[in-house]
Amino acid sequence: FVHIMSLAQKSEHQHGRISFANSNSNESNPPDYEAVDVLGPRGPQDGGLSVLSVDMCVADNRKDHYTDKYKNSSLIVRRNKEFTIIIKLNRAFSAEQDNVQLEFMIGNSPYVNKGTYITVSIGKEKRDGRWNGRVIGTQDTEVTVGITPDARCIIGRFRTFVAVVTDLGKQRTQRNPDTDLYVLFNPWDPADQVYMDKEEDIQEYVMNDVGNIYDGDFNNITSFSWNFGQFEEGVLDACLMIMDAGKVPLMYRGNATQVVRQASALLNSQDDKGVMVGNWSGDYSGGTAPTAWTGSPEILLKYVNKGYEPVRFAQCWVFAGVMNTFMRGLGIPTRAITTFRSAVDNTGNLKTDIVLDEDGKLDRSRTKDSVWNFHCWNEVYMKRPDLPDNFSGWQVIDCTPQETSDGLYRCGPTSVNAIKEGELSYPFDAKFVFAEVKSMPCSCFYPADKYGKLKIISVNTVYVGKLILTKKKDSSEYEDITSNYKYPEGSLKERETMQMAVRRGVTSMDNLTLPEAGVDIELQADTIKIGDNFKLTLNIKNQTSQTCTISVVITGCAAFYTGITSTTFMFENQSATVEASKTESLTIDVTALEYMPYLVEQSNLLFMVYGRVEESDTSLCTMKVVNLQPPELTMKMTGSPRVGKELMVSVEFLNPYNFTLKKVQLRIDGPGLTQTKLKQYSQILPGASVIYKVLLIPQSLGKKVLMACLDCPLLRQVTNQLEFEVVQDENINEQSVILGTR
């Protein structure tokens, strides 16, 4: 026993707290502990009650609390659900005579009134507290106690003590890390803020430790697997330590709204020493390219193990993948979202303005806004006590650093339903999210005179916010959730939503209508692999009643997925005469020789067309992103996936190009199968192959995903994955299924 107070400590006790040394917690710098109202004698009286041992019943409790997947030896429980502890005493327990308290403490300075010092009394002086307790039963000298954390309690790692209280004072068990317990959010319980009523939703959005993230372009959707790995060893502790390092007040940690808002700032390092450094420059020297990561555990563990030094580097899907892990690990339902053609409205006018120069080429110096091919963020599911009831449910959070909110780079949580209804006055950051998904006008401007004055030449009201996707439940396919964010384009409800948004402070866009040119231009291209020649087709549709002559300027640029252009590799003038109500097609040959020297990561080509109709002296503008596909990464399995049995997987890559690939990284990853494995190749010569073999020993039953990613400066994010079912040793008939190559 630790005898709590000596005479020398009494003066400190008068101020309401007392320190206990030689302890540790989940704080980044383990402090001494402080508690209140703790008096104790120098030793137990003869014949007095004493505690011999405390059994946290880890295995049974974790199974009941759906936490048995965590690779952590401690007890992990969920809010508002009872767990049991067995206390072994030196004699039989008497509820009429004995007074025993269980104490749970968290943080540097536990206080009763802050919910960081919890006492649960059993016996003759049972008192109501924040947590409920009851004696389930006694047998000989053992007492089985049921403890229920309240539905709003702080989440984190608590230290557990058992104290015997007598008229002479209190005797507490010694500090023992083996009796620590973690308390998490509880999506199974209706009283919890993150409650979900469907089991299949919880299994997908809390318990699934691997998923798909979608990228590419609206017309060419691709995907890759991501290891969320929330149950992997050290990940839960890392999430709690990140909140400690970010000095998130303990009083916030019982409120899911505050936890996710704090996390959206903590996971980027834009204005502090957060987890990840965002980098869109194309230069990743001194770190890992965003395209090379395969999952979150490697990033989170690297951050905490390297003294909270921000991990280099990340882009939006990496931020979203790590946020998914962080939230699911704490018990908050979360999913990764991809919005195609997501606007970044840097001018703040709720429009996307594209400026051309006098030759009809994109003017990079005057174009401040951009349209990302795709942008990834997250949704979390929770009740919002601070909002009207209809704005609970899915909430947008985004930790990709784009603009500040209350002084920090963060975004959300903001209600998805509020975005749909145009109710943009509620917290947090609704106007910014609205601009990202709303089909705002994408306007092209052209110099009107030699002084640089601009005139608007075209408006596309449906270019932005084309499609919003997430992974479908219990499937590797995607689910279209665009209708969650907005009503159908052109519908009465969509116009009413925009009117509501204007009343809430966004800029009206009624003055952006232009005279119809009567001619449309559509750009088409087939699915193309990197290094292929291809044809770009311009379909010119004349919707007028007279013949039209159209002159066009076609510009081709290498482009980042953020819409920022790099080098211009093509500039061509063409013209066509199109009869009334007819369509003519122009075909332009695009060769690999032209574009290959200028490709940037993710291999996007942006084609911009500026056209002028001679008869009406009207102008028009359109653009298209061509997303080039990488070569194949082959994965093959040898053997049948059985628990405890060796399984060989080989990963093979052939360099199909006439240039050498240098500084190549190959990552292999799979939750429940292997920790992240990294293989590096100094170079892969033209036409050469590499084969990397991995020996796996599955430790648990069920669906598993093994993913691989090959990455180098000249060829980014070549991915594939194996999906298979691990079965018992006696069942060897299950087959693995190779999924598509990204």
C-alpha atoms as one frame of an Amber mdcrd trajectory, in Angstrom:
protein
   0.000   0.000   0.000   0.952   3.618  -0.545   0.077   5.521   2.627  -1.210
   8.682   1.139  -0.321  11.521   3.431   2.403  12.236   5.914   2.243  15.127
   8.347   4.643  17.050   6.132   2.160  16.873   3.272  -0.869  18.187   5.144
  -0.234  21.839   4.359  -0.334  21.065   0.626  -3.552  19.128   1.107  -5.191
  22.256   2.499  -4.995  23.725  -1.011  -7.040  20.879  -2.481  -4.493  18.581
  -4.053  -1.562  16.309  -3.245   1.232  14.903  -5.410   2.252  11.276  -5.805
   5.685  10.566  -7.227   7.092   7.699  -9.289   4.126   7.433 -11.630   3.578
   7.678 -15.352   0.713   8.436 -17.705  -0.030   8.960 -21.344   1.298  12.506
 -21.085   4.311  13.344 -23.238   6.322  14.195 -20.106   5.081  11.884 -17.333
   4.321  14.011 -14.286   3.682  13.322 -10.662   0.011  12.703  -9.933  -2.250
  14.959  -7.970  -5.542  14.055  -6.330  -7.923  15.500  -3.790  -9.305  14.527
  -0.392  -6.834  11.735   0.307  -5.883  11.132   3.906  -4.260   7.945   5.117
  -2.753   6.315   8.209   0.759   5.029   8.398  -0.399   1.433   8.074  -3.399
  -0.863   8.265  -4.708  -1.644  11.719  -4.540  -5.207  12.918  -7.428  -7.112
  11.402  -8.057  -4.302   8.916  -9.020  -4.811   5.271  -6.283  -4.685   2.650
  -6.065  -5.252  -1.123  -3.878  -8.114  -2.325  -4.387  -7.804  -6.094  -6.540
  -6.215  -8.812  -7.593  -8.192 -11.894  -8.773  -5.959 -14.764 -10.337  -8.975
 -16.577  -8.751  -7.702 -19.765  -9.722 -10.458 -22.204 -13.398 -10.685 -21.258
 -13.895  -6.942 -20.959 -12.228  -6.169 -24.273 -14.372  -8.712 -26.072 -17.519
  -7.190 -24.559 -16.393  -3.670 -25.476 -15.367  -4.494 -29.072 -11.759  -3.536
 -28.345 -10.095  -6.937 -28.630  -8.548  -6.029 -32.002  -6.240  -3.438 -30.443
  -2.674  -4.724 -30.166  -2.305  -3.426 -26.639  -2.031  -5.415 -23.413  -4.085
  -2.992 -21.313  -7.812  -2.877 -20.706  -9.642  -0.772 -23.315 -13.302   0.049
 -22.673 -16.012   2.264 -24.140 -18.086   4.972 -22.524 -21.385   4.138 -20.814
 -20.758   0.378 -20.929 -20.024  -1.669 -17.827 -16.726  -3.452 -17.353 -15.735
  -5.732 -14.488 -12.808  -5.741 -12.096 -12.001  -8.476  -9.573 -10.449  -7.247
  -6.337  -8.723  -9.806  -4.138  -8.708  -8.877  -0.442  -7.018 -10.297   2.632
 -10.407 -11.351   3.994 -14.031 -11.548   2.926 -15.651  -8.237   1.930 -18.589
  -6.938   3.992 -20.834  -4.416   2.239 -22.228  -3.324   5.627 -18.863  -2.780
   7.330 -16.221  -2.088   4.668 -15.730   0.967   2.513 -13.714   0.534  -0.659
 -13.121   3.122  -3.374 -11.931   2.591  -6.917 -10.085   5.628  -8.207  -9.417
   6.516 -11.854  -7.086   9.395 -12.676  -5.986  11.053 -15.910  -3.631  13.915
 -16.657  -1.121  15.933 -14.702  -3.386  17.277 -11.987  -6.522  15.195 -11.485
  -9.480  17.044  -9.966 -12.933  15.762  -9.120 -14.726  18.766 -10.563 -12.884
  18.495 -13.879 -13.730  14.845 -14.400 -10.071  13.843 -14.260 -10.276  12.251
 -10.811 -13.059   9.663 -10.596 -14.039   7.772  -7.463 -16.447   4.854  -7.361
 -17.436   3.697  -3.857 -18.627   0.247  -2.853 -19.594  -0.839   0.621 -21.168
   1.027   3.490 -20.513   4.584   2.207 -21.541   4.193  -1.417 -21.905   7.617
  -3.029 -23.118   8.702  -6.431 -20.382   9.905  -8.771 -19.667  10.540 -12.430
 -19.149   6.817 -13.021 -21.468   4.137 -11.707 -20.277   1.147  -9.711 -21.864
  -1.935  -8.202 -20.846  -5.172  -6.545 -21.684  -7.944  -8.967 -20.743 -10.724
  -6.603 -18.329 -12.039  -3.992 -16.550 -15.348  -3.664 -14.310 -16.041  -0.701
 -12.012 -13.030  -0.525 -12.699 -11.816  -4.071 -15.125  -9.037  -5.005 -16.313
  -8.621  -8.590 -17.156  -4.982  -9.255 -18.983  -3.523 -12.254 -17.879  -0.035
 -13.367 -19.678   2.098 -15.971 -17.916   5.239 -17.229 -20.400   8.000 -17.935
 -21.447   8.714 -21.519 -19.619  12.055 -21.618 -16.422  11.169 -19.805 -12.977
  12.139 -21.036 -11.415   9.672 -23.450  -7.838   8.600 -22.809  -5.667   6.489
 -20.539  -6.655   6.375 -16.877  -4.569   5.145 -13.944  -6.431   2.785 -11.616
  -6.131   2.549  -7.846  -8.143   0.720  -5.201  -8.360   2.372  -1.789  -9.615
   1.070   1.559 -11.251   3.869   3.557 -11.494   3.728   7.355 -12.121   6.248
  10.087  -8.363   6.719  10.259  -7.900   7.523   6.592  -7.320   5.909   3.210
  -4.898   3.249   1.990  -4.328   3.120  -1.769  -2.761   0.412  -3.905   0.548
   1.218  -5.474   0.839   2.610  -8.991   0.709  -0.298 -11.447   0.716   0.348
 -15.217  -0.852  -3.096 -15.717  -4.091  -1.778 -14.214  -4.266   1.282 -16.495
  -7.349   1.434 -18.678  -8.235   3.315 -21.836 -11.703   4.796 -22.269 -12.923
   5.405 -25.832 -15.997   6.850 -27.521 -18.859   4.353 -27.873 -20.728   4.396
 -31.206 -22.844   1.425 -30.014 -24.472   3.403 -27.189 -27.416   5.781 -27.791
 -26.247   8.071 -24.996 -22.857   8.659 -26.602 -22.366  11.653 -28.894 -21.033
   9.406 -31.694 -23.844   6.819 -31.611 -24.712   5.046 -34.886 -27.847   2.923
 -35.010 -26.754   0.432 -37.686 -24.209  -2.267 -36.899 -23.014  -2.451 -40.512
 -22.191   1.282 -40.380 -20.107   0.833 -37.225 -18.259  -2.105 -38.748 -17.329
  -0.008 -41.777 -16.646   3.388 -40.233 -15.098   2.377 -36.881 -13.853  -1.205
 -37.111 -12.578  -1.461 -40.699  -8.804  -0.976 -40.621  -8.232  -0.734 -44.369
 -10.049   1.147 -47.094  -9.979   2.718 -50.530  -9.189   6.320 -51.374 -10.364
   7.618 -54.747  -8.366   9.880 -57.047  -7.800  10.541 -60.731 -10.323  12.752
 -62.489 -14.100  13.043 -62.743 -14.006  11.238 -66.103 -11.382   8.705 -65.059
 -11.846   7.623 -61.434  -9.051   5.517 -59.954  -8.383   4.267 -56.439  -5.766
   2.785 -54.143  -5.877   0.961 -50.811  -4.821   2.651 -47.563  -3.810   1.006
 -44.307  -5.705   2.845 -41.565  -4.261   0.390 -39.032  -6.002   1.899 -36.001
  -5.576  -1.349 -34.065  -1.851  -1.763 -34.765   0.622  -1.739 -31.889   1.393
   1.745 -30.596  -1.172   3.569 -32.747  -3.741   4.245 -30.009  -1.020   5.547
 -27.689   0.313   7.696 -30.535  -3.103   9.318 -31.022  -3.344  10.169 -27.326
   0.239  11.422 -27.211  -0.447  13.713 -30.183  -3.243  15.359 -28.196  -0.877
  15.675 -25.236   1.851  17.207 -27.404  -0.699  19.599 -28.891  -1.811  20.605
 -25.396  -5.442  19.721 -26.037  -7.176  20.444 -22.707  -8.476  17.317 -21.007
 -11.841  19.023 -20.564 -12.221  19.006 -24.397 -11.543  15.295 -24.722 -14.997
  14.141 -23.728 -16.588  16.271 -26.451 -16.357  14.712 -29.914 -16.918  18.097
 -31.586 -13.873  19.525 -29.849 -11.738  16.430 -30.371 -12.195  16.460 -34.150
 -11.723  20.223 -34.402  -8.491  20.016 -32.443  -7.328  17.051 -34.536  -7.877
  18.925 -37.795  -5.198  21.367 -36.610  -2.894  18.844 -34.914  -2.372  16.660
 -37.979  -0.779  19.404 -40.093   2.321  21.400 -39.196   1.491  24.597 -41.055
   1.444  26.780 -37.939   2.827  24.454 -35.264   4.761  21.205 -34.915   1.849
  19.048 -36.027   2.112  15.544 -37.418   2.621  16.089 -41.165   4.261  18.652
 -43.425   2.202  19.488 -46.496   4.237  19.767 -49.696   2.960  20.333 -53.236
   6.230  21.570 -54.745   7.346  18.337 -56.414  10.623  18.458 -54.474  10.586
  15.876 -51.679  14.273  15.736 -50.839  14.694  15.365 -47.106  11.532  13.321
 -46.738   9.154  10.795 -48.266   7.053  11.718 -51.294   3.329  11.833 -50.456
   2.723   9.329 -53.247   4.993   6.743 -51.585   3.030   6.187 -48.350   0.743
   3.173 -48.005  -0.814   3.790 -44.603  -1.106   5.753 -41.386   0.717   3.670
 -38.715   4.152   4.323 -40.219   3.497   8.076 -40.125   1.960   8.280 -36.644
   4.615   6.086 -35.027   7.421   7.948 -36.756   6.064  11.236 -35.414   5.918
  10.183 -31.754   9.093   8.082 -31.854  11.142  10.925 -33.356  10.272  13.396
 -30.615   7.234  14.965 -32.303   9.183  16.089 -35.338   6.688  16.657 -38.210
   6.779  13.874 -40.796   7.726  14.922 -44.317   5.636  14.935 -46.605   1.881
  14.783 -47.137  -0.840  15.843 -49.548  -4.602  15.740 -49.167  -5.158  11.962
 -49.353  -2.370  11.350 -46.810  -3.925  13.874 -44.439  -7.332  12.208 -44.925
  -5.945   8.696 -44.427  -4.191   9.613 -41.175  -7.253  11.495 -39.926  -9.348
   8.367 -40.556  -6.959   6.360 -38.387  -6.875   8.970 -35.635 -10.663   9.198
 -35.373 -11.486   5.491 -35.746  -8.833   4.640 -33.179 -10.625   6.830 -30.631
 -13.990   5.309 -31.534 -15.432   8.108 -33.715 -17.115   6.911 -36.956 -15.107
   8.365 -39.834 -14.799   7.969 -43.583 -12.506   9.386 -46.261 -14.195  11.547
 -48.907 -13.054  12.524 -52.396 -14.539  15.509 -54.208 -13.770  15.722 -57.911
 -13.163  19.193 -59.344 -12.924  20.827 -55.959 -12.507  24.601 -56.092  -9.974
  26.569 -54.083 -11.416  30.076 -54.091  -8.364  32.133 -53.130 -10.022  35.429
 -54.127 -12.981  34.830 -51.809 -15.675  35.735 -54.350 -17.264  32.269 -54.600
 -16.163  32.056 -58.230 -13.304  30.271 -59.935 -11.574  32.713 -62.264  -9.309
  31.422 -65.045  -7.353  34.160 -66.859  -5.937  33.735 -70.373  -3.221  35.812
 -72.007  -3.526  37.540 -75.366  -2.466  34.347 -77.167  -5.230  32.322 -75.516
  -2.852  30.516 -73.164  -3.386  30.176 -69.417  -1.923  33.216 -67.644  -0.407
  31.653 -64.543   0.576  34.980 -63.004  -3.001  36.343 -63.033  -4.911  33.127
 -62.292  -5.185  33.025 -58.506  -7.932  30.391 -58.137  -7.571  26.719 -58.963
  -9.736  23.666 -59.476  -8.246  20.512 -58.017  -8.803  17.334 -60.037  -9.781
  15.864 -56.692  -9.523  16.775 -53.046  -9.762  14.433 -50.079 -11.147  15.231
 -46.649 -13.073  13.307 -43.980 -16.536  13.027 -42.554 -17.163  12.156 -38.917
 -20.520  11.033 -37.568 -21.816  12.649 -34.391 -24.562  14.544 -32.684 -23.961
  18.302 -32.667 -25.403  19.592 -29.381 -24.406  23.118 -30.449 -26.572  23.007
 -33.612 -30.237  22.357 -34.443 -30.997  18.613 -34.467 -31.235  18.336 -38.255
 -27.583  19.333 -38.583 -26.272  16.356 -36.622 -24.973  13.315 -38.508 -22.063
  13.467 -40.938 -19.698  16.420 -40.450 -16.869  17.572 -42.739 -13.387  17.872
 -41.262 -10.290  18.664 -43.289  -6.748  18.780 -41.910  -5.122  19.651 -45.252
  -3.806  23.167 -44.541  -5.592  25.584 -46.877  -6.771  28.525 -44.782  -6.933
  29.472 -41.124  -9.946  29.069 -38.854  -9.839  30.766 -35.450  -6.148  31.395
 -36.022  -5.080  27.852 -36.933  -4.924  25.890 -40.181  -7.918  23.623 -39.794
 -11.418  23.093 -41.112 -14.581  21.809 -39.471 -16.485  20.104 -38.195 -19.223
  21.505 -40.414 -22.563  19.819 -40.972 -22.988  18.173 -44.373 -26.715  18.815
 -44.188 -26.107  22.500 -43.439 -23.955  22.716 -46.568 -26.748  21.155 -48.612
 -29.334  23.593 -47.257 -27.101  26.668 -47.635 -27.196  27.295 -43.865 -23.697
  28.688 -43.645 -23.850  30.680 -40.408 -23.319  27.679 -38.126 -19.853  26.594
 -36.920 -17.410  25.686 -38.275 -16.061  26.877 -41.667 -19.271  26.221 -43.609
 -18.619  28.918 -46.232 -15.252  27.439 -47.148 -16.648  23.914 -47.582 -19.646
  25.278 -49.507 -17.254  26.906 -51.995 -15.380  23.622 -52.467 -18.428  21.562
 -53.433 -20.924  24.063 -54.805 -21.074  24.134 -58.616 -19.879  27.720 -58.644
 -19.187  29.475 -61.955 -15.857  28.683 -63.534 -15.201  31.822 -65.576 -12.663
  32.474 -68.312 -11.295  35.982 -68.806  -9.438  37.422 -71.786  -7.552  40.741
 -72.126  -9.899  43.418 -73.486  -7.257  46.038 -74.203  -3.550  46.754 -74.076
  -3.860  48.076 -70.531  -4.665  44.651 -69.169  -8.353  45.166 -68.484 -10.149
  41.829 -68.566 -13.430  40.826 -70.113 -15.328  37.686 -69.262 -15.689  35.356
 -72.225 -17.339  32.239 -70.820 -19.008  30.885 -67.693 -19.401  27.197 -66.854
 -21.816  26.873 -63.934 -21.441  23.093 -63.534 -17.672  22.579 -63.789 -16.914
  22.577 -60.039 -18.049  19.965 -57.507 -18.891  17.346 -60.112 -18.824  14.216
 -57.972 -18.332  13.313 -54.302 -17.388   9.739 -53.422 -16.587   7.496 -50.487
 -16.017   3.782 -50.083 -19.213   1.730 -50.128 -19.903  -0.311 -47.000 -18.464
  -3.843 -47.094 -17.309  -3.370 -50.671 -14.283  -2.204 -52.627 -16.580  -0.150
 -54.897 -17.346   3.509 -54.391 -20.566   5.151 -53.234 -21.749   8.390 -54.836
 -22.744  10.767 -52.009 -22.991  13.959 -54.096 -26.690  14.246 -53.232 -25.755
  14.484 -49.524 -24.056  17.812 -50.252 -26.317  19.443 -52.827 -29.564  19.245
 -54.712 -29.661  18.449 -58.470 -28.220  21.202 -60.637 -30.873  23.581 -61.935
 -33.588  22.308 -59.585 -35.835  24.600 -57.577 -34.271  23.325 -54.322 -30.804
  24.091 -55.660 -31.807  27.694 -56.411 -33.420  28.028 -52.982 -30.213  26.752
 -51.376 -28.179  29.375 -53.208 -30.613  32.077 -52.098 -30.216  30.887 -48.509
 -26.423  30.962 -48.868 -26.609  34.548 -50.174 -28.686  35.524 -47.128 -25.977
  33.924 -44.990 -23.299  36.117 -46.528 -21.954  34.546 -49.727 -21.669  36.571
 -52.922 -24.610  36.523 -55.314 -23.728  35.152 -58.741 -26.779  36.348 -60.681
 -24.713  38.847 -62.694 -22.550  36.227 -64.383 -24.842  35.327 -67.283 -23.423
  35.883 -70.783 -24.969  35.904 -74.257 -24.973  32.384 -75.654 -22.276  31.784
 -78.271 -24.435  29.126 -79.864 -21.409  26.869 -80.250 -20.115  24.248 -77.814
 -16.696  22.608 -77.785 -16.161  19.247 -76.103 -12.750  17.667 -75.565 -12.404
  13.877 -75.629  -9.517  11.455 -75.062  -9.390   7.724 -74.363  -7.794   6.176
 -71.279  -4.063   6.493 -71.869  -1.014   4.979 -70.219   2.067   7.006 -69.429
   4.326   6.934 -72.477   1.561   6.332 -75.045   0.795   8.514 -78.021  -2.865
   9.492 -78.171  -5.448  11.561 -80.031  -7.242  14.550 -78.574 -10.610  15.137
 -80.215 -12.436  18.485 -80.328 -16.137  18.077 -81.048 -17.493  21.441 -82.202
 -21.291  21.568 -82.064 -23.075  24.395 -83.878 -26.469  24.966 -82.271 -27.363
  28.025 -84.371 -29.355  28.240 -87.602 -26.417  29.467 -89.683 -23.003  28.211
 -90.700 -20.265  29.235 -88.269 -16.515  29.562 -88.630 -14.604  28.871 -85.432
 -10.916  29.493 -84.810  -9.419  27.775 -81.792  -6.187  27.881 -79.820  -5.274
  24.612 -78.049  -2.776  24.709 -75.201  -1.367  21.600 -73.522   0.370  21.799
 -70.126   1.712  19.369 -67.584  -0.335  19.917 -64.424  -0.417  18.968 -60.767
  -3.605  17.425 -59.388  -4.229  20.745 -57.637  -4.883  22.400 -61.010  -1.596
  24.300 -60.918   0.078  24.092 -64.316   3.725  23.410 -65.000   5.415  23.518
 -68.426   3.454  24.171 -71.624   4.369  21.478 -74.155   1.823  22.162 -76.908
   0.395  25.291 -78.563  -1.676  24.870 -81.711  -4.063  26.918 -83.851  -6.927
  25.252 -85.698 -10.108  26.354 -87.441 -13.290  24.700 -88.613 -16.436  25.591
 -90.510 -19.532  23.962 -89.056 -22.910  23.961 -90.759 -26.080  24.864 -88.872
 -27.128  22.259 -86.286 -24.140  20.083 -87.169 -21.065  18.813 -85.321 -17.534
  18.775 -86.716 -14.553  17.075 -85.097 -10.919  18.145 -85.076  -8.280  15.572
 -84.142  -4.927  16.509 -82.686  -2.100  14.014 -82.313  -0.323  14.191 -78.960
   2.952  12.284 -78.819   4.830  10.957 -75.820   7.897  12.736 -77.156   6.090
  16.029 -76.592   4.783  15.530 -73.057   7.055  12.968 -71.356   9.936  15.376
 -70.578   7.563  17.654 -68.679   5.363  15.266 -66.683   4.949  16.040 -63.012
   3.681  13.756 -60.260   0.411  11.921 -60.889   0.888  12.480 -64.614  -1.875
  14.943 -65.455  -2.112  16.856 -68.702  -4.352  19.940 -68.857  -5.688  20.974
 -72.250  -7.205  24.454 -72.585  -9.163  25.526 -75.664  -9.949  29.164 -76.434
 -12.323  29.602 -79.371 -13.783  32.532 -81.288 -16.877  32.473 -83.512 -16.222
  34.877 -86.396 -19.863  35.521 -87.367 -21.010  36.607 -83.902 -17.633  37.782
 -82.533 -18.294  35.712 -79.398 -15.708  33.710 -77.492 -15.763  30.471 -75.598
 -13.387  28.500 -73.435 -13.198  24.922 -72.215 -10.626  22.671 -70.609 -10.006
  19.007 -69.910  -7.654  17.067 -67.665  -6.170  13.864 -69.064  -4.972  11.584
 -66.275  -2.303   9.200 -67.597  -2.272   5.695 -66.150   0.901   4.139 -64.668
   2.291   0.716 -65.665   1.316  -2.467 -63.859   2.587  -3.678 -60.506   1.976
  -7.427 -60.265   1.246  -9.281 -57.012   1.066 -13.072 -56.739   0.357 -15.343
 -53.784   1.847 -18.790 -53.208   0.003 -20.990 -50.746  -3.351 -20.795 -49.008
  -4.019 -18.046 -46.448  -4.405 -19.897 -43.123  -3.945 -18.742 -39.544  -0.408
 -19.405 -38.314   0.812 -20.776 -41.647   3.465 -19.270 -43.884   2.304 -17.478
 -47.002   4.547 -16.133 -49.753   3.653 -13.054 -51.800   5.792 -11.801 -54.670
   5.634  -8.277 -56.079   7.002  -7.736 -59.581   7.585  -4.634 -61.667   8.888
  -4.227 -65.217  10.264  -0.853 -66.310   8.560  -0.356 -69.703  10.313   2.917
 -70.532  13.476   3.823 -72.398  14.851   5.685 -69.397  16.244   4.532 -66.054
  14.125   4.833 -62.923  16.264   6.015 -60.000  15.768   6.177 -56.222  12.907
   3.690 -56.306  10.960   2.839 -53.141   8.689  -0.209 -52.839   6.402  -0.389
 -49.791   4.456  -3.458 -48.691   1.757  -2.960 -46.072  -1.234  -4.758 -44.615
  -2.957  -4.429 -41.224  -2.994  -7.736 -39.395  -0.458  -9.173 -41.831   2.788
  -7.216 -41.618   4.283  -3.988 -40.452   5.245  -1.671 -43.290   8.166  -3.098
 -45.258  10.351  -0.796 -47.346  12.585  -2.011 -50.167  14.793   0.479 -51.991
  16.376   0.170 -55.420  19.052   2.606 -56.556  17.874   2.154 -60.128  15.762
   0.028 -62.468  17.159   0.018 -65.996  14.975   0.232 -69.124  13.309  -3.140
 -69.751  14.554  -4.543 -66.424  12.366  -6.275 -63.824  12.510  -6.398 -60.047
  10.863  -9.042 -57.867  10.408  -8.633 -54.119   9.155 -11.580 -52.049   7.459
 -11.230 -48.675   6.853 -14.058 -46.192   3.649 -13.600 -44.186   2.176 -15.541
 -41.267  -1.451 -14.415 -40.755  -2.344 -14.243 -37.069  -6.108 -13.774 -37.272
  -9.132 -14.854 -39.275 -11.085 -12.756 -41.728 -10.716 -10.519 -44.722  -7.219
  -9.113 -45.238  -5.719  -6.678 -47.716  -2.037  -6.586 -48.638  -1.036  -3.496
 -50.565   2.058  -2.454 -52.478   3.243   0.894 -53.804   6.233   1.604 -56.055
   7.355   5.221 -56.193  10.253   7.234 -57.591  10.792  10.789 -58.866  10.045
   9.874 -62.495   7.123   7.530 -61.776   4.784   8.151 -58.855   2.325   5.916
 -57.007   2.230   2.630 -58.929  -0.056   0.541 -56.737  -1.832  -2.785 -56.464
  -3.371  -4.903 -53.719  -4.282  -8.475 -52.868  -7.529  -9.139 -51.057  -8.059
 -12.529 -49.464  -9.782 -14.384 -46.659  -7.686 -15.958 -43.903  -9.286 -19.209
 -42.715  -8.661 -21.885 -40.098  -5.912 -24.397 -40.821  -8.357 -27.177 -41.684
 -10.067 -25.093 -44.379  -7.770 -24.627 -47.350 -10.252 -24.020 -50.126 -10.416
 -20.227 -49.920  -8.887 -18.410 -52.905  -7.244 -15.019 -53.008  -8.522 -12.378
 -55.363  -6.221  -9.890 -57.081  -7.880  -6.499 -57.355  -7.290  -4.028 -60.160
  -4.079  -2.101 -60.662  -4.255   1.590 -60.175
